[in-house]
Amino acid sequence: MSKPRVAIVKTGALKGNREFLGGKFVRYEEDIAQLKKKIAETITLAVGGIDSIIRKGETVLIKPNLAFQAPPESFSVVDPRVIEAFVAYLKENSKAKEIWVGDNPSLGQHVGRARPAFEASGMRAAAERGGADRVIFFDEEKLVDVEIKGAKLYRRAKIFKPLLDADRVINLPKMKTHLAGTVTLGVKNWQGIIPNVHPSGEQQDVHRLDLGQKCADLLRVRQADFTLVDAIIAMEGQGPHAGSPVEMNLFIAGTQTVAVDAVTAYVMGFETVEIPAIRIAATEGLGEREIHNIEVVGTPISEVRTFFKRPMNDPTGLIPGVHVIMQQTCPGCFVNIRGALDNVKNNIDTKDFIEKAGEIYIIAGGVPDFEPAWVKDKHLFITGDCWKLFPSRDKVEAAMKLAKKVTEYPGCAPVYIFAQLNGDLQALYQTCGGVLCPLP
């Protein structure tokens, strides 16, 4: 059996990178031309040419990583320059009948609607500049009930119809770290093929220790015909939302998503066994994760391997005065509380916040050593549903009677707290007279 092939191509620095890294996205025509040339080089190295992927008269869906409603400067979403260049390259060089660009972002109803996310990210405008025949807001499209054969946990799902209608599907993830998944690449990008259901279900559900298994299960719905990783400006640290940009100037691509993810994760300084989605998908025969079993062409890994800062998913002790009590819980609440607090820390003078609002308590799961008296006359936030199933339920209910105000976030896993808890804490600060301003 032949090895899967993965191409690594250096794009060279782009003219707009300096301004982009400085906090302002600027499009230059020469950057688009440069990216189109490098996309062609990447495809040639990976598969020999675009006709190996797309046949005459076929419809092609590009599924980018839209993530959530965020501007390009967040570095959480695929670079609009890559979208424009890729669409333009396919329009000019493939025999496709139509090129579509579509996705559904995460985080539910709070910041997860496709139309505003496409607008905020600049992806709609970029796709249209490139000549896309359709920009598809998945959450405005029909759903198809699908039985996922061979899946371990996610055995039935509602899938956005365009993914099933397209003749060819191209997976376009971004190189970045992720609190819950360690990295978020091509396998995890398939989260966008299912709808947000609030507070649990579909995208919001199976987001606990089983997130990697869920992503592997979704890969069985339909594997991409080609995966191209946007690694122009990547993200390290507290991804997918509060990390730091890393200028890599790379494309990594191939026909097997798992192998592409494995090489990309390794380039980021991770061992492939560390990434649950990659590890599980490979173990289940959906692709190859062992680097020595992958034919890497183009730029050698040794020339570009960079050890990214790892995401820290523990929310306890992050902000003085914000007490996170969660002795017995899973990553579903664990990482999303941390994600919310990362945003709070980046947008609020937290010392002033505690001085104005008083100490904050956040509870999740079982809390056997928690004392209800701690929250007397304080703000209490309770995440998830499972705290009701633990012997410490009585303590939590007693605390709810003593607290100044109680805010509950139902669901399992309540992924939306990533945005909602952050928003509620910032709103509390403003109510107490605080002024929001991003900190340097």
C-alpha positions as a Python dict, from the first residue, in 0.01 Angstrom:
ca = {
    (1, 'M'): (0, 0, 0),
    (2, 'S'): (144, 337, -101),
    (3, 'K'): (209, 608, 154),
    (4, 'P'): (-22, 912, 159),
    (5, 'R'): (154, 1216, 19),
    (6, 'V'): (159, 1553, 193),
    (7, 'A'): (316, 1864, 39),
    (8, 'I'): (477, 2145, 236),
    (9, 'V'): (539, 2467, 43),
    (10, 'K'): (693, 2793, 160),
    (11, 'T'): (482, 3079, 32),
    (12, 'G'): (732, 3350, 111),
    (13, 'A'): (639, 3651, 321),
    (14, 'L'): (348, 3852, 187),
    (15, 'K'): (351, 4231, 151),
    (16, 'G'): (49, 4266, 380),
    (17, 'N'): (184, 4050, 661),
    (18, 'R'): (350, 4331, 855),
    (19, 'E'): (30, 4536, 870),
    (20, 'F'): (-174, 4223, 937),
    (21, 'L'): (46, 4125, 1231),
    (22, 'G'): (25, 4485, 1350),
    (23, 'G'): (-351, 4457, 1377),
    (24, 'K'): (-481, 4575, 1040),
    (25, 'F'): (-573, 4349, 749),
    (26, 'V'): (-472, 4503, 417),
    (27, 'R'): (-518, 4333, 80),
    (28, 'Y'): (-253, 4372, -188),
    (29, 'E'): (-297, 4246, -544),
    (30, 'E'): (59, 4112, -550),
    (31, 'D'): (-15, 3898, -241),
    (32, 'I'): (-307, 3733, -419),
    (33, 'A'): (-91, 3665, -724),
    (34, 'Q'): (183, 3518, -506),
    (35, 'L'): (-60, 3293, -321),
    (36, 'K'): (-217, 3167, -645),
    (37, 'K'): (128, 3071, -770),
    (38, 'K'): (206, 2888, -444),
    (39, 'I'): (-132, 2713, -440),
    (40, 'A'): (-55, 2582, -788),
    (41, 'E'): (286, 2461, -669),
    (42, 'T'): (133, 2292, -366),
    (43, 'I'): (-132, 2110, -569),
    (44, 'T'): (124, 1997, -826),
    (45, 'L'): (349, 1854, -556),
    (46, 'A'): (62, 1689, -371),
    (47, 'V'): (-136, 1533, -657),
    (48, 'G'): (29, 1625, -986),
    (49, 'G'): (-224, 1888, -1089),
    (50, 'I'): (-573, 2019, -1030),
    (51, 'D'): (-728, 1780, -1286),
    (52, 'S'): (-637, 1497, -1049),
    (53, 'I'): (-889, 1639, -801),
    (54, 'I'): (-1158, 1809, -1008),
    (55, 'R'): (-1312, 1676, -1330),
    (56, 'K'): (-1491, 1872, -1596),
    (57, 'G'): (-1838, 1994, -1503),
    (58, 'E'): (-1814, 1920, -1130),
    (59, 'T'): (-1931, 2143, -848),
    (60, 'V'): (-1667, 2210, -583),
    (61, 'L'): (-1734, 2311, -223),
    (62, 'I'): (-1454, 2480, -28),
    (63, 'K'): (-1521, 2437, 343),
    (64, 'P'): (-1303, 2692, 531),
    (65, 'N'): (-1256, 2725, 905),
    (66, 'L'): (-1485, 3016, 984),
    (67, 'A'): (-1463, 2940, 1359),
    (68, 'F'): (-1695, 3213, 1489),
    (69, 'Q'): (-1784, 3577, 1433),
    (70, 'A'): (-1441, 3735, 1430),
    (71, 'P'): (-1239, 3973, 1209),
    (72, 'P'): (-934, 3860, 1010),
    (73, 'E'): (-712, 4031, 1268),
    (74, 'S'): (-824, 3777, 1529),
    (75, 'F'): (-619, 3515, 1340),
    (76, 'S'): (-894, 3270, 1439),
    (77, 'V'): (-1030, 3240, 1085),
    (78, 'V'): (-885, 3148, 749),
    (79, 'D'): (-693, 3434, 590),
    (80, 'P'): (-921, 3612, 338),
    (81, 'R'): (-624, 3635, 100),
    (82, 'V'): (-608, 3254, 91),
    (83, 'I'): (-981, 3228, 22),
    (84, 'E'): (-963, 3475, -265),
    (85, 'A'): (-649, 3323, -416),
    (86, 'F'): (-777, 2966, -388),
    (87, 'V'): (-1114, 3043, -544),
    (88, 'A'): (-951, 3243, -821),
    (89, 'Y'): (-699, 2966, -888),
    (90, 'L'): (-977, 2706, -919),
    (91, 'K'): (-1188, 2931, -1143),
    (92, 'E'): (-893, 2993, -1373),
    (93, 'N'): (-731, 2650, -1378),
    (94, 'S'): (-989, 2380, -1306),
    (95, 'K'): (-1269, 2252, -1527),
    (96, 'A'): (-1523, 2287, -1246),
    (97, 'K'): (-1873, 2395, -1330),
    (98, 'E'): (-1915, 2594, -1009),
    (99, 'I'): (-1705, 2686, -704),
    (100, 'W'): (-1888, 2720, -373),
    (101, 'V'): (-1759, 2847, -38),
    (102, 'G'): (-1963, 2750, 268),
    (103, 'D'): (-1943, 2691, 642),
    (104, 'N'): (-2128, 2704, 973),
    (105, 'P'): (-1929, 2852, 1265),
    (106, 'S'): (-1925, 2721, 1620),
    (107, 'L'): (-2053, 2860, 1952),
    (108, 'G'): (-2422, 2828, 1889),
    (109, 'Q'): (-2664, 3115, 1869),
    (110, 'H'): (-2438, 3358, 2050),
    (111, 'V'): (-2165, 3429, 1795),
    (112, 'G'): (-2224, 3142, 1560),
    (113, 'R'): (-2448, 3261, 1279),
    (114, 'A'): (-2291, 3205, 938),
    (115, 'R'): (-2395, 3522, 756),
    (116, 'P'): (-2250, 3773, 1007),
    (117, 'A'): (-1946, 3553, 1059),
    (118, 'F'): (-1872, 3548, 686),
    (119, 'E'): (-1908, 3927, 682),
    (120, 'A'): (-1694, 3994, 990),
    (121, 'S'): (-1414, 3764, 873),
    (122, 'G'): (-1395, 3920, 529),
    (123, 'M'): (-1446, 3576, 375),
    (124, 'R'): (-1763, 3658, 183),
    (125, 'A'): (-1601, 3954, 10),
    (126, 'A'): (-1283, 3754, -53),
    (127, 'A'): (-1474, 3461, -204),
    (128, 'E'): (-1667, 3694, -431),
    (129, 'R'): (-1350, 3875, -540),
    (130, 'G'): (-1209, 3536, -632),
    (131, 'G'): (-1514, 3462, -846),
    (132, 'A'): (-1705, 3215, -627),
    (133, 'D'): (-2035, 3111, -782),
    (134, 'R'): (-2199, 3076, -440),
    (135, 'V'): (-2117, 3180, -84),
    (136, 'I'): (-2327, 2943, 126),
    (137, 'F'): (-2439, 3023, 478),
    (138, 'F'): (-2485, 2666, 595),
    (139, 'D'): (-2725, 2751, 877),
    (140, 'E'): (-2967, 2888, 617),
    (141, 'E'): (-2960, 2563, 417),
    (142, 'K'): (-3153, 2236, 440),
    (143, 'L'): (-3039, 1953, 665),
    (144, 'V'): (-3019, 1583, 581),
    (145, 'D'): (-3046, 1311, 846),
    (146, 'V'): (-2748, 1081, 807),
    (147, 'E'): (-2663, 753, 974),
    (148, 'I'): (-2287, 746, 1025),
    (149, 'K'): (-2176, 389, 965),
    (150, 'G'): (-1890, 275, 1187),
    (151, 'A'): (-1919, 572, 1424),
    (152, 'K'): (-1854, 505, 1792),
    (153, 'L'): (-2051, 788, 1956),
    (154, 'Y'): (-2198, 1020, 1696),
    (155, 'R'): (-2396, 762, 1504),
    (156, 'R'): (-2664, 991, 1360),
    (157, 'A'): (-2631, 1352, 1257),
    (158, 'K'): (-2806, 1628, 1067),
    (159, 'I'): (-2570, 1732, 788),
    (160, 'F'): (-2592, 2053, 586),
    (161, 'K'): (-2710, 1952, 240),
    (162, 'P'): (-2447, 2142, 35),
    (163, 'L'): (-2175, 1915, 172),
    (164, 'L'): (-2359, 1615, 31),
    (165, 'D'): (-2461, 1785, -294),
    (166, 'A'): (-2114, 1896, -405),
    (167, 'D'): (-1921, 1665, -638),
    (168, 'R'): (-1593, 1756, -470),
    (169, 'V'): (-1522, 1894, -125),
    (170, 'I'): (-1206, 2079, -29),
    (171, 'N'): (-1118, 2114, 339),
    (172, 'L'): (-953, 2448, 419),
    (173, 'P'): (-856, 2462, 789),
    (174, 'K'): (-626, 2709, 961),
    (175, 'M'): (-312, 2617, 1152),
    (176, 'K'): (-389, 2700, 1515),
    (177, 'T'): (-397, 2563, 1865),
    (178, 'H'): (-718, 2483, 2049),
    (179, 'L'): (-807, 2461, 2419),
    (180, 'A'): (-1018, 2149, 2379),
    (181, 'G'): (-855, 1976, 2085),
    (182, 'T'): (-489, 2080, 2140),
    (183, 'V'): (-486, 2181, 1773),
    (184, 'T'): (-774, 2245, 1535),
    (185, 'L'): (-705, 2138, 1179),
    (186, 'G'): (-882, 1943, 906),
    (187, 'V'): (-1050, 1667, 1109),
    (188, 'K'): (-1192, 1913, 1359),
    (189, 'N'): (-1296, 2148, 1078),
    (190, 'W'): (-1577, 1898, 1006),
    (191, 'Q'): (-1754, 2040, 1313),
    (192, 'G'): (-1893, 2295, 1071),
    (193, 'I'): (-2094, 2039, 872),
    (194, 'I'): (-2354, 2010, 1152),
    (195, 'P'): (-2582, 2275, 1303),
    (196, 'N'): (-2564, 2454, 1635),
    (197, 'V'): (-2835, 2339, 1875),
    (198, 'H'): (-2866, 2533, 2199),
    (199, 'P'): (-2787, 2452, 2477),
    (200, 'S'): (-2688, 2094, 2388),
    (201, 'G'): (-2704, 1880, 2077),
    (202, 'E'): (-2521, 1864, 1743),
    (203, 'Q'): (-2224, 2109, 1758),
    (204, 'Q'): (-2284, 2187, 2125),
    (205, 'D'): (-2294, 1821, 2230),
    (206, 'V'): (-2023, 1554, 2259),
    (207, 'H'): (-1774, 1828, 2347),
    (208, 'R'): (-1633, 1665, 2657),
    (209, 'L'): (-1357, 1404, 2669),
    (210, 'D'): (-1531, 1263, 2363),
    (211, 'L'): (-1465, 1560, 2134),
    (212, 'G'): (-1189, 1379, 1945),
    (213, 'Q'): (-1413, 1077, 1891),
    (214, 'K'): (-1694, 1302, 1768),
    (215, 'C'): (-1464, 1462, 1510),
    (216, 'A'): (-1342, 1122, 1392),
    (217, 'D'): (-1704, 1005, 1364),
    (218, 'L'): (-1797, 1309, 1154),
    (219, 'L'): (-1509, 1238, 917),
    (220, 'R'): (-1696, 921, 820),
    (221, 'V'): (-1985, 1126, 676),
    (222, 'R'): (-1770, 1231, 383),
    (223, 'Q'): (-1395, 1269, 360),
    (224, 'A'): (-1259, 1571, 177),
    (225, 'D'): (-1115, 1519, -170),
    (226, 'F'): (-832, 1756, -83),
    (227, 'T'): (-717, 1934, 232),
    (228, 'L'): (-516, 2256, 222),
    (229, 'V'): (-400, 2411, 549),
    (230, 'D'): (-375, 2789, 570),
    (231, 'A'): (-49, 2830, 760),
    (232, 'I'): (35, 3182, 644),
    (233, 'I'): (-15, 3338, 986),
    (234, 'A'): (-93, 3066, 1238),
    (235, 'M'): (-198, 3086, 1603),
    (236, 'E'): (-25, 2950, 1912),
    (237, 'G'): (-116, 2950, 2280),
    (238, 'Q'): (-475, 3014, 2387),
    (239, 'G'): (-641, 2920, 2061),
    (240, 'P'): (-881, 2921, 1895),
    (241, 'H'): (-968, 3271, 2012),
    (242, 'A'): (-710, 3431, 2243),
    (243, 'G'): (-381, 3298, 2110),
    (244, 'S'): (-90, 3481, 1951),
    (245, 'P'): (-10, 3499, 1580),
    (246, 'V'): (290, 3310, 1439),
    (247, 'E'): (412, 3397, 1091),
    (248, 'M'): (476, 3062, 920),
    (249, 'N'): (417, 3143, 548),
    (250, 'L'): (332, 2785, 456),
    (251, 'F'): (78, 2571, 277),
    (252, 'I'): (43, 2207, 382),
    (253, 'A'): (-179, 1988, 167),
    (254, 'G'): (-277, 1643, 49),
    (255, 'T'): (-569, 1418, -36),
    (256, 'Q'): (-585, 1246, 304),
    (257, 'T'): (-704, 1478, 581),
    (258, 'V'): (-561, 1273, 870),
    (259, 'A'): (-215, 1262, 714),
    (260, 'V'): (-225, 1636, 639),
    (261, 'D'): (-327, 1704, 1000),
    (262, 'A'): (-52, 1475, 1130),
    (263, 'V'): (218, 1655, 933),
    (264, 'T'): (77, 1996, 1028),
    (265, 'A'): (61, 1911, 1398),
    (266, 'Y'): (418, 1782, 1382),
    (267, 'V'): (530, 2105, 1211),
    (268, 'M'): (368, 2288, 1505),
    (269, 'G'): (591, 2094, 1746),
    (270, 'F'): (339, 1834, 1861),
    (271, 'E'): (364, 1459, 1848),
    (272, 'T'): (70, 1323, 1653),
    (273, 'V'): (-34, 1096, 1941),
    (274, 'E'): (-104, 1409, 2147),
    (275, 'I'): (-392, 1519, 1924),
    (276, 'P'): (-710, 1322, 2011),
    (277, 'A'): (-890, 1373, 1678),
    (278, 'I'): (-584, 1265, 1477),
    (279, 'R'): (-502, 974, 1708),
    (280, 'I'): (-856, 835, 1708),
    (281, 'A'): (-916, 881, 1336),
    (282, 'A'): (-590, 703, 1256),
    (283, 'T'): (-658, 420, 1501),
    (284, 'E'): (-995, 364, 1334),
    (285, 'G'): (-838, 335, 991),
    (286, 'L'): (-946, 675, 858),
    (287, 'G'): (-594, 787, 777),
    (288, 'E'): (-226, 778, 867),
    (289, 'R'): (-70, 964, 1157),
    (290, 'E'): (282, 816, 1173),
    (291, 'I'): (516, 1065, 1006),
    (292, 'H'): (748, 790, 881),
    (293, 'N'): (451, 636, 697),
    (294, 'I'): (372, 960, 512),
    (295, 'E'): (554, 1078, 201),
    (296, 'V'): (636, 1441, 274),
    (297, 'V'): (731, 1634, -40),
    (298, 'G'): (844, 1989, -100),
    (299, 'T'): (1002, 2163, 197),
    (300, 'P'): (1145, 1921, 456),
    (301, 'I'): (974, 1925, 795),
    (302, 'S'): (1308, 1992, 963),
    (303, 'E'): (1330, 2332, 791),
    (304, 'V'): (996, 2459, 919),
    (305, 'R'): (921, 2276, 1244),
    (306, 'T'): (836, 2534, 1511),
    (307, 'F'): (742, 2455, 1871),
    (308, 'F'): (418, 2640, 1931),
    (309, 'K'): (313, 2757, 2275),
    (310, 'R'): (62, 2505, 2401),
    (311, 'P'): (-288, 2601, 2508),
    (312, 'M'): (-351, 2600, 2884),
    (313, 'N'): (-703, 2475, 2953),
    (314, 'D'): (-716, 2509, 3333),
    (315, 'P'): (-931, 2806, 3447),
    (316, 'T'): (-847, 2785, 3818),
    (317, 'G'): (-628, 3059, 3958),
    (318, 'L'): (-622, 3260, 3634),
    (319, 'I'): (-779, 3581, 3767),
    (320, 'P'): (-740, 3683, 4134),
    (321, 'G'): (-1085, 3715, 4284),
    (322, 'V'): (-1250, 3486, 4028),
    (323, 'H'): (-1282, 3152, 4207),
    (324, 'V'): (-1344, 2851, 3984),
    (325, 'I'): (-1464, 2554, 4189),
    (326, 'M'): (-1473, 2237, 3981),
    (327, 'Q'): (-1333, 1932, 4156),
    (328, 'Q'): (-1531, 1677, 3954),
    (329, 'T'): (-1606, 1785, 3599),
    (330, 'C'): (-1498, 1717, 3243),
    (331, 'P'): (-1329, 1933, 2976),
    (332, 'G'): (-1672, 2037, 2846),
    (333, 'C'): (-1698, 2300, 3118),
    (334, 'F'): (-1330, 2307, 3206),
    (335, 'V'): (-1200, 2444, 2876),
    (336, 'N'): (-1495, 2667, 2796),
    (337, 'I'): (-1474, 2844, 3131),
    (338, 'R'): (-1104, 2895, 3060),
    (339, 'G'): (-1186, 3029, 2715),
    (340, 'A'): (-1434, 3277, 2859),
    (341, 'L'): (-1187, 3392, 3125),
    (342, 'D'): (-911, 3436, 2866),
    (343, 'N'): (-1135, 3685, 2687),
    (344, 'V'): (-1223, 3860, 3013),
    (345, 'K'): (-856, 3888, 3103),
    (346, 'N'): (-776, 4038, 2762),
    (347, 'N'): (-1054, 4298, 2769),
    (348, 'I'): (-1097, 4403, 3130),
    (349, 'D'): (-882, 4552, 3402),
    (350, 'T'): (-947, 4250, 3622),
    (351, 'K'): (-818, 4414, 3940),
    (352, 'D'): (-1062, 4701, 3893),
    (353, 'F'): (-1335, 4449, 3807),
    (354, 'I'): (-1301, 4265, 4138),
    (355, 'E'): (-1278, 4592, 4331),
    (356, 'K'): (-1605, 4707, 4174),
    (357, 'A'): (-1804, 4380, 4148),
    (358, 'G'): (-1659, 4183, 4439),
    (359, 'E'): (-1534, 3826, 4429),
    (360, 'I'): (-1688, 3596, 4167),
    (361, 'Y'): (-1756, 3224, 4206),
    (362, 'I'): (-1794, 2983, 3915),
    (363, 'I'): (-1905, 2625, 3984),
    (364, 'A'): (-1912, 2319, 3758),
    (365, 'G'): (-1966, 1950, 3829),
    (366, 'G'): (-1919, 1793, 4169),
    (367, 'V'): (-1774, 2011, 4444),
    (368, 'P'): (-1741, 1793, 4759),
    (369, 'D'): (-1516, 2036, 4948),
    (370, 'F'): (-1706, 2351, 4858),
    (371, 'E'): (-1855, 2558, 5141),
    (372, 'P'): (-2181, 2740, 5053),
    (373, 'A'): (-2096, 3026, 5290),
    (374, 'W'): (-1815, 3132, 5058),
    (375, 'V'): (-2061, 3282, 4810),
    (376, 'K'): (-2274, 3479, 5055),
    (377, 'D'): (-2363, 3811, 4890),
    (378, 'K'): (-2143, 3733, 4591),
    (379, 'H'): (-2213, 3666, 4225),
    (380, 'L'): (-2241, 3293, 4149),
    (381, 'F'): (-2220, 3138, 3801),
    (382, 'I'): (-2310, 2770, 3757),
    (383, 'T'): (-2218, 2593, 3434),
    (384, 'G'): (-2361, 2273, 3291),
    (385, 'D'): (-2622, 2028, 3414),
    (386, 'C'): (-2417, 1756, 3580),
    (387, 'W'): (-2372, 1929, 3917),
    (388, 'K'): (-2724, 1807, 3995),
    (389, 'L'): (-2607, 1445, 3966),
    (390, 'F'): (-2334, 1465, 4231),
    (391, 'P'): (-2368, 1415, 4609),
    (392, 'S'): (-2261, 1779, 4649),
    (393, 'R'): (-2585, 1901, 4488),
    (394, 'D'): (-2718, 2013, 4828),
    (395, 'K'): (-2416, 2238, 4875),
    (396, 'V'): (-2471, 2407, 4541),
    (397, 'E'): (-2841, 2458, 4610),
    (398, 'A'): (-2759, 2605, 4951),
    (399, 'A'): (-2509, 2841, 4788),
    (400, 'M'): (-2773, 2954, 4538),
    (401, 'K'): (-2984, 3078, 4829),
    (402, 'L'): (-2694, 3274, 4979),
    (403, 'A'): (-2550, 3433, 4666),
    (404, 'K'): (-2619, 3791, 4565),
    (405, 'K'): (-2713, 3675, 4216),
    (406, 'V'): (-2711, 3335, 4045),
    (407, 'T'): (-2660, 3280, 3672),
    (408, 'E'): (-2705, 2928, 3535),
    (409, 'Y'): (-2582, 2790, 3203),
    (410, 'P'): (-2759, 2462, 3119),
    (411, 'G'): (-2628, 2206, 2874),
    (412, 'C'): (-2379, 1924, 2837),
    (413, 'A'): (-2147, 2038, 2719),
    (414, 'P'): (-2244, 2406, 2741),
    (415, 'V'): (-2004, 2513, 2467),
    (416, 'Y'): (-2179, 2847, 2435),
    (417, 'I'): (-2038, 2964, 2769),
    (418, 'F'): (-1716, 3026, 2577),
    (419, 'A'): (-1895, 3341, 2461),
    (420, 'Q'): (-2184, 3385, 2704),
    (421, 'L'): (-1995, 3368, 3034),
    (422, 'N'): (-1741, 3612, 2896),
    (423, 'G'): (-2019, 3847, 2787),
    (424, 'D'): (-2200, 3823, 3120),
    (425, 'L'): (-1885, 3899, 3319),
    (426, 'Q'): (-1805, 4198, 3100),
    (427, 'A'): (-2165, 4320, 3132),
    (428, 'L'): (-2139, 4289, 3511),
    (429, 'Y'): (-1825, 4500, 3505),
    (430, 'Q'): (-2000, 4770, 3302),
    (431, 'T'): (-2299, 4762, 3538),
    (432, 'C'): (-2058, 4829, 3823),
    (433, 'G'): (-1911, 5129, 3643),
    (434, 'G'): (-1624, 4963, 3461),
    (435, 'V'): (-1511, 5058, 3113),
    (436, 'L'): (-1418, 4791, 2859),
    (437, 'C'): (-1093, 4848, 2678),
    (438, 'P'): (-858, 4588, 2528),
    (439, 'L'): (-539, 4577, 2728),
    (440, 'P'): (-197, 4600, 2560),
}
